[in-house]
Coordinates of C-alpha atoms in Angstrom, one line a residue:
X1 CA -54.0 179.7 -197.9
X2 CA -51.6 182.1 -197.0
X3 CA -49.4 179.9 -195.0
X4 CA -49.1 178.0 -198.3
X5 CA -48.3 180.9 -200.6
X6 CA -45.6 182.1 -197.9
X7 CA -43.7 178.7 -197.5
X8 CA -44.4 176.3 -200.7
X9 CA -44.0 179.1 -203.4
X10 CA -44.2 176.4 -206.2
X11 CA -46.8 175.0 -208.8
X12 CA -48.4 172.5 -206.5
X13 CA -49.0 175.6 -203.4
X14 CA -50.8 177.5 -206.7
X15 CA -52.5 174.2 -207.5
X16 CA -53.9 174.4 -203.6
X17 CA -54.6 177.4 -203.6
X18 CA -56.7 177.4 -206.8
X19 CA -58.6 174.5 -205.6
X20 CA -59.1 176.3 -202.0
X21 CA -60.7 179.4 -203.3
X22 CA -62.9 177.0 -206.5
X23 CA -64.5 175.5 -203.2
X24 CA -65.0 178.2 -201.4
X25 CA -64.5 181.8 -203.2
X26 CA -66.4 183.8 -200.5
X27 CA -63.2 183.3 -198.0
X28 CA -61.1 185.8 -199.8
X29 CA -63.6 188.9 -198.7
X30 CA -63.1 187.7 -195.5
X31 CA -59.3 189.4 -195.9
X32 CA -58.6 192.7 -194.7
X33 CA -57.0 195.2 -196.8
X34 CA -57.1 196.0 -200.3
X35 CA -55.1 194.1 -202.7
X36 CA -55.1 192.0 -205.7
X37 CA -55.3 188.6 -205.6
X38 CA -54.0 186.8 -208.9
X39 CA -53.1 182.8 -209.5
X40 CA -52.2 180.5 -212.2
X41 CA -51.8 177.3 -212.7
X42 CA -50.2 176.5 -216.6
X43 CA -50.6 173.2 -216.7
X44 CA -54.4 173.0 -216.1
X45 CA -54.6 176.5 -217.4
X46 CA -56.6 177.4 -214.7
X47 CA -56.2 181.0 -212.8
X48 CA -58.5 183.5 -210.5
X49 CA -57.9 187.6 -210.2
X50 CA -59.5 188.8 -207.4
X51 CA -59.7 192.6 -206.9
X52 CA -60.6 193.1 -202.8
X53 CA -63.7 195.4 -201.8
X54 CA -61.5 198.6 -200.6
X55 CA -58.9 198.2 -203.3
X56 CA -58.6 201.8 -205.4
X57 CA -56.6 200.1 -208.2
X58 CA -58.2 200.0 -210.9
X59 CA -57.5 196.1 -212.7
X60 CA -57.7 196.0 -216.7
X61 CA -58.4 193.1 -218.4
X62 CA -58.2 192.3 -222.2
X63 CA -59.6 188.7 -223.5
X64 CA -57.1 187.4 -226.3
X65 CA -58.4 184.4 -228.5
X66 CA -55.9 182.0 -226.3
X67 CA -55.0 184.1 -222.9
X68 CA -56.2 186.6 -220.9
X69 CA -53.8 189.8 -220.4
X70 CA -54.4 191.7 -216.7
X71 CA -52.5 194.8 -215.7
X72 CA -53.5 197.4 -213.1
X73 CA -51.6 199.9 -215.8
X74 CA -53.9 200.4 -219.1
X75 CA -51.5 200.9 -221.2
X76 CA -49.5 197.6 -220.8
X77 CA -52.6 196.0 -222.4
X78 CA -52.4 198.3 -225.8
X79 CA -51.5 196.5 -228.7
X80 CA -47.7 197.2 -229.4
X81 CA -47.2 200.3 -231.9
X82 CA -50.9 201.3 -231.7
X83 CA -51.6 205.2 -230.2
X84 CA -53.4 205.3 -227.4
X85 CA -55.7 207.3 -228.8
X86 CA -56.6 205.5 -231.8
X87 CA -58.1 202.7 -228.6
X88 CA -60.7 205.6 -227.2
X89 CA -64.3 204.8 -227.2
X90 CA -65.1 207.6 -228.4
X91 CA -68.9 207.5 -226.9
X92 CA -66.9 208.2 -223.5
X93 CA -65.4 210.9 -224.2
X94 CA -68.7 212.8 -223.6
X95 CA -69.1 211.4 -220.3
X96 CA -65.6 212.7 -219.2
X97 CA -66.3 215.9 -220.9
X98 CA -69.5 216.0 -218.4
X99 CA -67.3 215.0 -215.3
X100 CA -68.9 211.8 -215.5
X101 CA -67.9 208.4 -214.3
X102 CA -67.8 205.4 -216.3
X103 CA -69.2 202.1 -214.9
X104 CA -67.5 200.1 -212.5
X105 CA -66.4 197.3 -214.9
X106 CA -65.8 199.6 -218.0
X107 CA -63.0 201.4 -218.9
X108 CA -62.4 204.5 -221.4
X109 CA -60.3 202.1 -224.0
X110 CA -62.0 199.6 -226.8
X111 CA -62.0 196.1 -226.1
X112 CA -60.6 196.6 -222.5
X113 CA -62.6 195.9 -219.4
X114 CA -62.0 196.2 -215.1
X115 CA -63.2 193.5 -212.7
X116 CA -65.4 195.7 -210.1
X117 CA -64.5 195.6 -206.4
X118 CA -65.2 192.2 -204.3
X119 CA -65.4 190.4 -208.1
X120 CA -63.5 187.3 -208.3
X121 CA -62.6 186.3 -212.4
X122 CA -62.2 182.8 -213.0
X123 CA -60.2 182.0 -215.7
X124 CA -60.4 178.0 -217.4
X125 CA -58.7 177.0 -220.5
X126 CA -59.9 179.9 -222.6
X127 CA -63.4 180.4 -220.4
X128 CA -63.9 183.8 -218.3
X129 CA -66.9 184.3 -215.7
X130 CA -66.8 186.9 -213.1
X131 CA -68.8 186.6 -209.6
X132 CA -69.6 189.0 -207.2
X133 CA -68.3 187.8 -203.8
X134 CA -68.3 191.0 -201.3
X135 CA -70.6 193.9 -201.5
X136 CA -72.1 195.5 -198.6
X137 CA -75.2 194.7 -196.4
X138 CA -77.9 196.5 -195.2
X139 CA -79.6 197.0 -192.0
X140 CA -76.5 195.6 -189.7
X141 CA -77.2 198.5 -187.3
X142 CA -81.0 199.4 -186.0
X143 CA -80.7 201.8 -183.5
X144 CA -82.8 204.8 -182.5
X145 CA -80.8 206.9 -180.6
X146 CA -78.2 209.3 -182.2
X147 CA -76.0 209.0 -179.2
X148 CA -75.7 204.7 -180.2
X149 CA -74.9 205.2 -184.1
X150 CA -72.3 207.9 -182.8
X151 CA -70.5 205.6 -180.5
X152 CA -70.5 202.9 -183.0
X153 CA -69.6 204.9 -185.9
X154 CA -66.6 206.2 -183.0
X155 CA -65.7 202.2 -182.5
X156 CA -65.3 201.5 -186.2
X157 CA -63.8 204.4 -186.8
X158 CA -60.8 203.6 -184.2
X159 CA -60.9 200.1 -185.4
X160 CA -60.0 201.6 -188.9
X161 CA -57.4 204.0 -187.4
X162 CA -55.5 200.6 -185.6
X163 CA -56.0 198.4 -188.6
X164 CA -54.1 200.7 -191.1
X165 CA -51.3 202.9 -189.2
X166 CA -48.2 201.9 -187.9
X167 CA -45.9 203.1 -185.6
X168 CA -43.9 204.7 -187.7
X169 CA -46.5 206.5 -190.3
X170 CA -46.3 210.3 -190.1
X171 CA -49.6 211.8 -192.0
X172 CA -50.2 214.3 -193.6
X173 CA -54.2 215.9 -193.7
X174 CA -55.5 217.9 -196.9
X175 CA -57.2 220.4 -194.1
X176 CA -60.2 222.2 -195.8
X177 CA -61.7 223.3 -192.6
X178 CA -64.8 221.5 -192.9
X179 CA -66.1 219.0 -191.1
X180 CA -65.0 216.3 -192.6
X181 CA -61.4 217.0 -193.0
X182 CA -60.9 218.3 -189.8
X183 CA -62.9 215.7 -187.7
X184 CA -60.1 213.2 -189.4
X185 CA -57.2 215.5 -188.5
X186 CA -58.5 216.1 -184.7
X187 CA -59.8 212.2 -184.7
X188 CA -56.1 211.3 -185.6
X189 CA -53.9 213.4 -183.4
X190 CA -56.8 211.9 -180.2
X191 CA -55.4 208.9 -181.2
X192 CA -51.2 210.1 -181.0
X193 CA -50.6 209.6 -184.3
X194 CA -48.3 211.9 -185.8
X195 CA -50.1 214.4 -188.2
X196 CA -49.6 217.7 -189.8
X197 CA -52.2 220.0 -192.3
X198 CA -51.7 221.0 -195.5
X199 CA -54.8 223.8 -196.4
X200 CA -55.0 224.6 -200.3
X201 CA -55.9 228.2 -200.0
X202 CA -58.9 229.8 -202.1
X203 CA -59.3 233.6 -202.4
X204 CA -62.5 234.7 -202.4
X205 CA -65.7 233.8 -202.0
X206 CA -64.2 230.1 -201.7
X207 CA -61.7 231.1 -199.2
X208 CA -61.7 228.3 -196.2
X209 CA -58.4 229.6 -194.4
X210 CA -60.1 231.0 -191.2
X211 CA -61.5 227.8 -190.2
X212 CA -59.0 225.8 -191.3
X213 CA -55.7 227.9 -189.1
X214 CA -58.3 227.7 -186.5
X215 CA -58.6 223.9 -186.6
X216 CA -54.7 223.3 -187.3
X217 CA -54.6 226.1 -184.3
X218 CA -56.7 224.5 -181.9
X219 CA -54.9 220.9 -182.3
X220 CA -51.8 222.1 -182.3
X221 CA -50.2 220.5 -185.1
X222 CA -48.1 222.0 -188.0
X223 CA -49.6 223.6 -191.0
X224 CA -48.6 224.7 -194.4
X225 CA -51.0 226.6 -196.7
X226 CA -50.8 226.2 -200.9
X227 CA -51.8 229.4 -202.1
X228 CA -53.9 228.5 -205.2
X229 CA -53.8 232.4 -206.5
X230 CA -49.6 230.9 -207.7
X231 CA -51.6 228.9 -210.1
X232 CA -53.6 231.8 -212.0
X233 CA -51.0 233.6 -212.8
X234 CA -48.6 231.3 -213.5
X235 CA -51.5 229.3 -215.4
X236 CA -50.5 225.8 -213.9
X237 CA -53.9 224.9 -212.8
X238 CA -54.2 223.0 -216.6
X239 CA -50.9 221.1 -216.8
X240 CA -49.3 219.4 -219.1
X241 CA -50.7 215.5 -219.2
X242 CA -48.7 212.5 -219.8
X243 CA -51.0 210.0 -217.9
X244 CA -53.0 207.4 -219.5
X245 CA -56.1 208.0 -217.8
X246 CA -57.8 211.6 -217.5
X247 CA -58.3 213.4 -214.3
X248 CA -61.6 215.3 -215.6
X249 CA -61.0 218.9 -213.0
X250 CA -58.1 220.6 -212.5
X251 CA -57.4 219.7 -208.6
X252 CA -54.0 218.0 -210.0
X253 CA -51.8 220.8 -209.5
X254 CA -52.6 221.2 -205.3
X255 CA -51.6 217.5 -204.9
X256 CA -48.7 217.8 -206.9
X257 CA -48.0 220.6 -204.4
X258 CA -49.0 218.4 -201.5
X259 CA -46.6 215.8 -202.7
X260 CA -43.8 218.1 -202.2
X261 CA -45.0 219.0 -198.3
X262 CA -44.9 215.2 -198.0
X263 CA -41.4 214.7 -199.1
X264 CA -40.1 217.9 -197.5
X265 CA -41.4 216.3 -194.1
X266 CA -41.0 212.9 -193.9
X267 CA -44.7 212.2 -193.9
X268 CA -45.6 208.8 -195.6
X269 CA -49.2 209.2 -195.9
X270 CA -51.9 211.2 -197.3
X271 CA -55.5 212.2 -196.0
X272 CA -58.4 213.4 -197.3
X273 CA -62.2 214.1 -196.1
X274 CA -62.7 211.8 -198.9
X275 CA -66.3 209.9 -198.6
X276 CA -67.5 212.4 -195.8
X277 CA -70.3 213.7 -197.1
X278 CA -71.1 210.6 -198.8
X279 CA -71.1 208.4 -195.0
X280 CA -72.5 211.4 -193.1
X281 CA -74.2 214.1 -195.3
X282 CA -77.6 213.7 -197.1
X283 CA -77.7 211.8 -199.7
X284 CA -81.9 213.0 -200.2
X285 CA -84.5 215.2 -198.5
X286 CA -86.9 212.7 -198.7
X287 CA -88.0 211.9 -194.9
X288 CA -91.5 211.0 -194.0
X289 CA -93.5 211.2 -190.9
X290 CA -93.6 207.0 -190.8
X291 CA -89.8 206.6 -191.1
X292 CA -89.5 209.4 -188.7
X293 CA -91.8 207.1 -185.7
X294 CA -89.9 204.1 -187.1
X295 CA -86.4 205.1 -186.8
X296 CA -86.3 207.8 -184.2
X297 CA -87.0 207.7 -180.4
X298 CA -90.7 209.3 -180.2
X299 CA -90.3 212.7 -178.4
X300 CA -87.1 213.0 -181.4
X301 CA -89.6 212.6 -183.6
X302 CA -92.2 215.1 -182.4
X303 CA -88.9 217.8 -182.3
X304 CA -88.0 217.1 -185.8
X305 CA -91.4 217.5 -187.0
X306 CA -92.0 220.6 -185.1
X307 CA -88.7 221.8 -186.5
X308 CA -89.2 221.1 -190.1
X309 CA -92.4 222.9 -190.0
X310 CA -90.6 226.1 -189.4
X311 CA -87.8 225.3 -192.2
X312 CA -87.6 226.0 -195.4
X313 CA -88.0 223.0 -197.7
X314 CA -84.9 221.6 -199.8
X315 CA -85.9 221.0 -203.3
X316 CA -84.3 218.8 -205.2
X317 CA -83.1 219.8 -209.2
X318 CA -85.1 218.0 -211.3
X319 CA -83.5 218.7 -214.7
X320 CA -82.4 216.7 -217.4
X321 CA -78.7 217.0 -216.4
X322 CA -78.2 219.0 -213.5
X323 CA -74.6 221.1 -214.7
X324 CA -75.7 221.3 -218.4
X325 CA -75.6 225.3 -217.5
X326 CA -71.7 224.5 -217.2
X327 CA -71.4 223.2 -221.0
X328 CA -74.0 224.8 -223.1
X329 CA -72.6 227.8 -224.2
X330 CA -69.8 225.9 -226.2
X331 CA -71.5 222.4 -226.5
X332 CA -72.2 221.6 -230.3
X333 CA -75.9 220.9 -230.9
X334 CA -75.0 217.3 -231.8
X335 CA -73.0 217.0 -228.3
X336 CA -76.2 218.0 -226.6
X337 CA -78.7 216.5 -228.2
X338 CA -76.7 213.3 -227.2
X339 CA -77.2 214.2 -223.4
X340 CA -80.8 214.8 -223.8
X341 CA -80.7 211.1 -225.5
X342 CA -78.7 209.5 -222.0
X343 CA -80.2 209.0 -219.3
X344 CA -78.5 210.1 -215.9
X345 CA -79.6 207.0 -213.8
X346 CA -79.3 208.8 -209.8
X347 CA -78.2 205.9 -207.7
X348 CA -79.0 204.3 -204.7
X349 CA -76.8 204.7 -201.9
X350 CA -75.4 201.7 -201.6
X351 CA -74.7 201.5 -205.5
X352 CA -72.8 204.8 -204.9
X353 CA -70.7 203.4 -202.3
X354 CA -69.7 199.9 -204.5
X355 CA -68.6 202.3 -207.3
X356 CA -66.1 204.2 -204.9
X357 CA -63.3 201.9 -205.4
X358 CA -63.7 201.7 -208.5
X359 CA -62.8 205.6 -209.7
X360 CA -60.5 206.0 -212.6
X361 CA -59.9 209.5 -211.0
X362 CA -58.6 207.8 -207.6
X363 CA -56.4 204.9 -209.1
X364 CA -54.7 207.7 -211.1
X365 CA -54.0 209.6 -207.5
X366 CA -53.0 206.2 -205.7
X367 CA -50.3 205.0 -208.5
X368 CA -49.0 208.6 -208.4
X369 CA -48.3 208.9 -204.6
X370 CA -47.3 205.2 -204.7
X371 CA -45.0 205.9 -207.3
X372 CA -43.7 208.8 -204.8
X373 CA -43.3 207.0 -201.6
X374 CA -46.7 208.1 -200.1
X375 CA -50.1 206.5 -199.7
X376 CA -53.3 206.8 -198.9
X377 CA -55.3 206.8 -195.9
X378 CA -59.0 206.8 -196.0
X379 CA -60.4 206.7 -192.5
X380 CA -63.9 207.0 -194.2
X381 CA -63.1 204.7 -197.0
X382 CA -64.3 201.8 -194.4
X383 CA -66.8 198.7 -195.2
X384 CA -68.0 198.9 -192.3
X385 CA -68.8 202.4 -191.8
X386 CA -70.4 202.3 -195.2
X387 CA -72.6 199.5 -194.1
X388 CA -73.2 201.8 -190.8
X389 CA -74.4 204.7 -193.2
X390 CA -77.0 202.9 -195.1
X391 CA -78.5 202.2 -191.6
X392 CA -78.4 205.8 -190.6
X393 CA -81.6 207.1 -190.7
X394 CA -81.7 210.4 -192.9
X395 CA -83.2 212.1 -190.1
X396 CA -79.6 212.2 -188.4
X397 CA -78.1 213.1 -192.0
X398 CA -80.2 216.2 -192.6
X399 CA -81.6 217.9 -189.5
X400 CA -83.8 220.6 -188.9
X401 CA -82.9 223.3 -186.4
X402 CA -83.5 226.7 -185.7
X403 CA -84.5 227.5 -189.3
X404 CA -82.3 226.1 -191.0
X405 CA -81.4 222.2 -192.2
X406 CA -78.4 220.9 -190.6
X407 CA -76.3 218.0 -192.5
X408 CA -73.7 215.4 -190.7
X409 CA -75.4 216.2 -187.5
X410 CA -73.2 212.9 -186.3
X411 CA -70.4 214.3 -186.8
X412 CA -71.5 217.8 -185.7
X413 CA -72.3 215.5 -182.3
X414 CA -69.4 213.6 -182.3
X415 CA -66.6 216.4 -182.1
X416 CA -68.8 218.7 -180.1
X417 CA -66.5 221.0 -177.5
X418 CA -63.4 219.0 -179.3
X419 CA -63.3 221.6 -182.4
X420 CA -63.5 225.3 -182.5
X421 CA -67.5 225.5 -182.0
X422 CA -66.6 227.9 -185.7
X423 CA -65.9 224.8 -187.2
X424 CA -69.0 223.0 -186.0
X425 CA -71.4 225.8 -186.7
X426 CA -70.0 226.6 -190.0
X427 CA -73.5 224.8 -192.2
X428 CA -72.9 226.0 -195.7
X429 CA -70.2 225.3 -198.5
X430 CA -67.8 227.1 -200.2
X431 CA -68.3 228.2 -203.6
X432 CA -65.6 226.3 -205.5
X433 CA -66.6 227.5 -208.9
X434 CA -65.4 230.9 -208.2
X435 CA -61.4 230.0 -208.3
X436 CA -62.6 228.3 -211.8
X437 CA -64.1 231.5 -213.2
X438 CA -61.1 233.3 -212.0
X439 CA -58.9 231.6 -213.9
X440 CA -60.3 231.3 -217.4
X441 CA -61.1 234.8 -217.0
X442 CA -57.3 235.5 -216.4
X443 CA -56.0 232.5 -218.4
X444 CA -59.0 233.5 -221.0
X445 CA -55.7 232.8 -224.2
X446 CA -54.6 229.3 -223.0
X447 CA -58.4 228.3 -222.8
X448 CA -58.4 229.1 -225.9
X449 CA -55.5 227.7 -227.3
X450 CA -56.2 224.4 -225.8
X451 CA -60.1 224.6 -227.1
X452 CA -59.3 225.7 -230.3
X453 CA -60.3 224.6 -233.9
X454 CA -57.5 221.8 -234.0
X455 CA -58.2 220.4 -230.4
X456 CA -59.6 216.5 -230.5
X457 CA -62.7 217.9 -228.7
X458 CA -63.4 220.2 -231.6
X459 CA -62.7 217.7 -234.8
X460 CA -65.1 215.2 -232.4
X461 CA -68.1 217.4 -232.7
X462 CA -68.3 217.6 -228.9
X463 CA -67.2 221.7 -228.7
X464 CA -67.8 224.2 -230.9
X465 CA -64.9 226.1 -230.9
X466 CA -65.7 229.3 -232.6
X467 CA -68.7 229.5 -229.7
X468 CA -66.0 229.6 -227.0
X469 CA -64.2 232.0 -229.3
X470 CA -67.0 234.6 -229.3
X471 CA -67.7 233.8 -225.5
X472 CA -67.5 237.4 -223.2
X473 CA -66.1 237.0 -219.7
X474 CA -69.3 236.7 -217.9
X475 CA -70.2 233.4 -220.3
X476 CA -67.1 232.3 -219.8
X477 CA -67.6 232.6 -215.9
X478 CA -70.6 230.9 -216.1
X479 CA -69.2 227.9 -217.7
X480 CA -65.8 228.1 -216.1
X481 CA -65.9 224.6 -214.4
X482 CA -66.9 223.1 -217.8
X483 CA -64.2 224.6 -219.5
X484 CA -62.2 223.6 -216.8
X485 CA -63.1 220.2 -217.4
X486 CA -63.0 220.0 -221.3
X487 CA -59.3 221.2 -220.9
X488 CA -58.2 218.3 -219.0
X489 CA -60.1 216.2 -220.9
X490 CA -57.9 218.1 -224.6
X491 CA -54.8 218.0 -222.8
X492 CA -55.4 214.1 -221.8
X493 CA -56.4 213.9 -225.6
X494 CA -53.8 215.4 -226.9
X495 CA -50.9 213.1 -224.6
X496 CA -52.4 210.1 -225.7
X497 CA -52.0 210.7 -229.6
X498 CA -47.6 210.4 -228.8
X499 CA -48.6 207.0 -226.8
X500 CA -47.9 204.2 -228.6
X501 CA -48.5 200.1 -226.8
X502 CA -45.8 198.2 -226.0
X503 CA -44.9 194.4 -225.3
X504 CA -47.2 192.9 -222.4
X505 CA -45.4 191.6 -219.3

């Protein structure tokens, strides 16, 4: 098929093509990469889109009584002269309010869907059906030692590595100093590919910069810290927002930043932890005894059970939604008696990972840097790793020792006497909220500019503005990250009421 498309670019390779993939749709996943796939054939009006399994773009489409419009932007598929705005569904805006995700085939605008990762769309004079060719499989790895899931999640991992960076890529790590983030960073320079840390620096409580200068420090690579404290008083952590799709917490302004290291450097791509505690953390604390003898060698077993009798047990929240303390303050009762109405479905694991690459959050991110130059690498973002995960028992996710439950205990395993044993004994996380309270505590007049009686969040019932107006500092603390989040979701708002549509292409 590809041989066809390269050297018989003309109606009757499309025709081929068409007729290839009608016959037999399921070769397409068997590509590696992520791309879109999209072919049409005008005189038998006949035409697939196919958005690949690891593809982050997010693919629009809008049925018209004769056509079918496609763009990976939105806002080419806006009527021409309408606002953007005046498109919103406005039971969405809610969600995003919430820090919620919308489903993988929906999208926040009226009319306008996305075609899900590993969906094929098949398009026939005027007909549209969608089919779900690639999504991942379970139980392709049944070992019971720790030492056999680390040496294949090791393979698949330098598979990944091989597959995705050339020669020339320089990268360029967002360094936390967790495990995650640095395992890729030290995983990356074993492997002599040319890499350099970027750390965004928290004061505070949710200050990571020991571990991370020690990391950068033990592999010997160059590092640049982004002082976040630049951001509070300058009060850039809310920018200005002239995107058509909303990026619902203020982490924005550090890749901006990060952009700028890039270009300074020559680097071409980006990393992140991003997945990590997803593919190797604990996704529940539910582990019986049976699964325990099923899945684990039996003297493992006996340990963990002798271990977890000494531990404290990890509860899970059960509320009815689990950061309503974030929002309720300022809510309006309307607002919440809506969220009492949803219901916050928790997903299975393997629904979690099929809705990864499909983030409205993370195509935003990948057209930016791709507009820049710069893109992504995701070591963890892997098929195959995922489909190693959901075969990881979660007795090697969550793991009892010396008191205390240990998570990622793979990873942990993995990079043993290869980072700073700091790094790999570090079993707690940072509290992030605590650069949010700072700010709206400092910034406490531009929260409430932006949240004010004329914002779109106020005239939609979903904040009360005067509440937030009579808010003390410690309420406001309290609710910091939900502020945080309403802002971005005003100042998306407010750029999408000076948006108008334009002609399709």
């Amino acid at each position: 098929m590809l041989h066809i498309l390269r050297n018989d670019q003309d109606d009757s390779a499309i025709k081929q093509c068409l007729l290839l993939i009608k016959s037999n749709p399921h070769i397409l996943k068997d590509i590696e990469g992520a791309f879109v796939l999209a072919l049409f054939d005008s005189e038998s009006q006949m035409g697939i889109l196919y958005k690949s399994f690891l593809c982050k773009y997010s693919v629009y489409i809008r049925k018209n009584e004769l056509s079918l419009d496609f763009s990976t932007k939105v806002e080419d598929l806006i009527p021409k002269g309408v606002y953007l705005i005046d498109c919103i569904d406005p039971e969405v805006i809610l969600s995003i309010c919430l820090g919620e995700r919308i489903n993988s085939n929906q999208s926040y605008f009226n009319e306008i869907q996305r075609v899900s990762n590993g969906c094929i769309l098949f398009y026939d004079k005027g007909e549209v059906s969608l089919r779900q060719i690639d999504c991942l499989k379970e139980n392709q790895h049944k070992y019971r030692s720790l030492n056999c899931y680390i040496d294949t999640a090791r393979e698949i991992m330098k598979k990944t590595v091989k597959q995705r960076i050339k020669d020339e890529d320089k990268i360029t790590v967002v360094l936390s100093g967790g495990m995650d983030s640095s395992s890729i960073l030290s995983f990356l320079n074993s492997m002599n590919v040319p890499v350099q840390a970027v750390h965004w620096k928290f004061n505070g409580v949710a200050d990571e910069s020991f571990f991370s200068r020690k990391v950068a420090s033990y592999e010997n690579v160059s590092y640049t810290e982004i002082d976040t404290e630049e951001m509070i008083c300058s009060s850039s952590y809310i920018p200005e927002w002239n995107y058509e799709l909303p990026y619902n917490h203020g982490y924005f302004p550090m890749f901006e930043q990060t952009l700028q290291v890039l270009q300074q450097s020559g680097s071409n791509k980006l990393a992140t932890g991003y997945l990590g505690d997803d593919i190797f953390g604990s996704y529940s604390s539910d582990i019986s005894i049976r699964s325990l003898f099923a899945q684990l060698p039996f003297k493992q077993s006996l340990r963990y059970i002798y271990e977890a009798l000494g531990t404290p047990h990890i509860s899970d929240l059960q509320q009815r939604y689990p950061r309503l303390h974030w929002y309720n303050k300022y809510l309006t009762q309307n607002a919440i008696e809506r969220i009492d109405a949803k219901h916050y479905s928790q997903f299975s694991l393997k629904d979690h990972f099929m809705s990864y690459s499909n983030l409205e959050i993370d195509s935003l991110l990948e057209n930016y840097y791709v507009q820049n130059g710069v893109h992504s690498f995701h070591l963890f973002h892997s098929k195959e790793l995922m489909e190693w995960s959901l075969s990881l028992p979660m007795a090697y996710k969550l793991f009892p020792s010396g008191g205390q439950w240990i998570d990622k205990i793979v990873l942990r395993t993995m990079f043993l006497n290869i980072l700073p044993k700091e790094c790999i004994r570090r079993n707690y996380k940072p509290v992030m909220t605590n650069f949010h309270e700072k700010y709206v505590i400092h910034n406490k007049n531009q929260i409430l500019s932006i949240l004010s009686e004329e914002s779109h969040l106020h005239h939609r019932g979903i904040i009360d503005a005067n509440k937030i107006l009579k808010m003390d500092n410690e309420s406001m603390a309290i609710a910091a990250s939900g502020l945080i989040t309403c802002c971005m979701t005003e100042v998306w708002l407010q750029g999408l009421s000076n948006r108008k549509g334009k002609d399709y292409v």
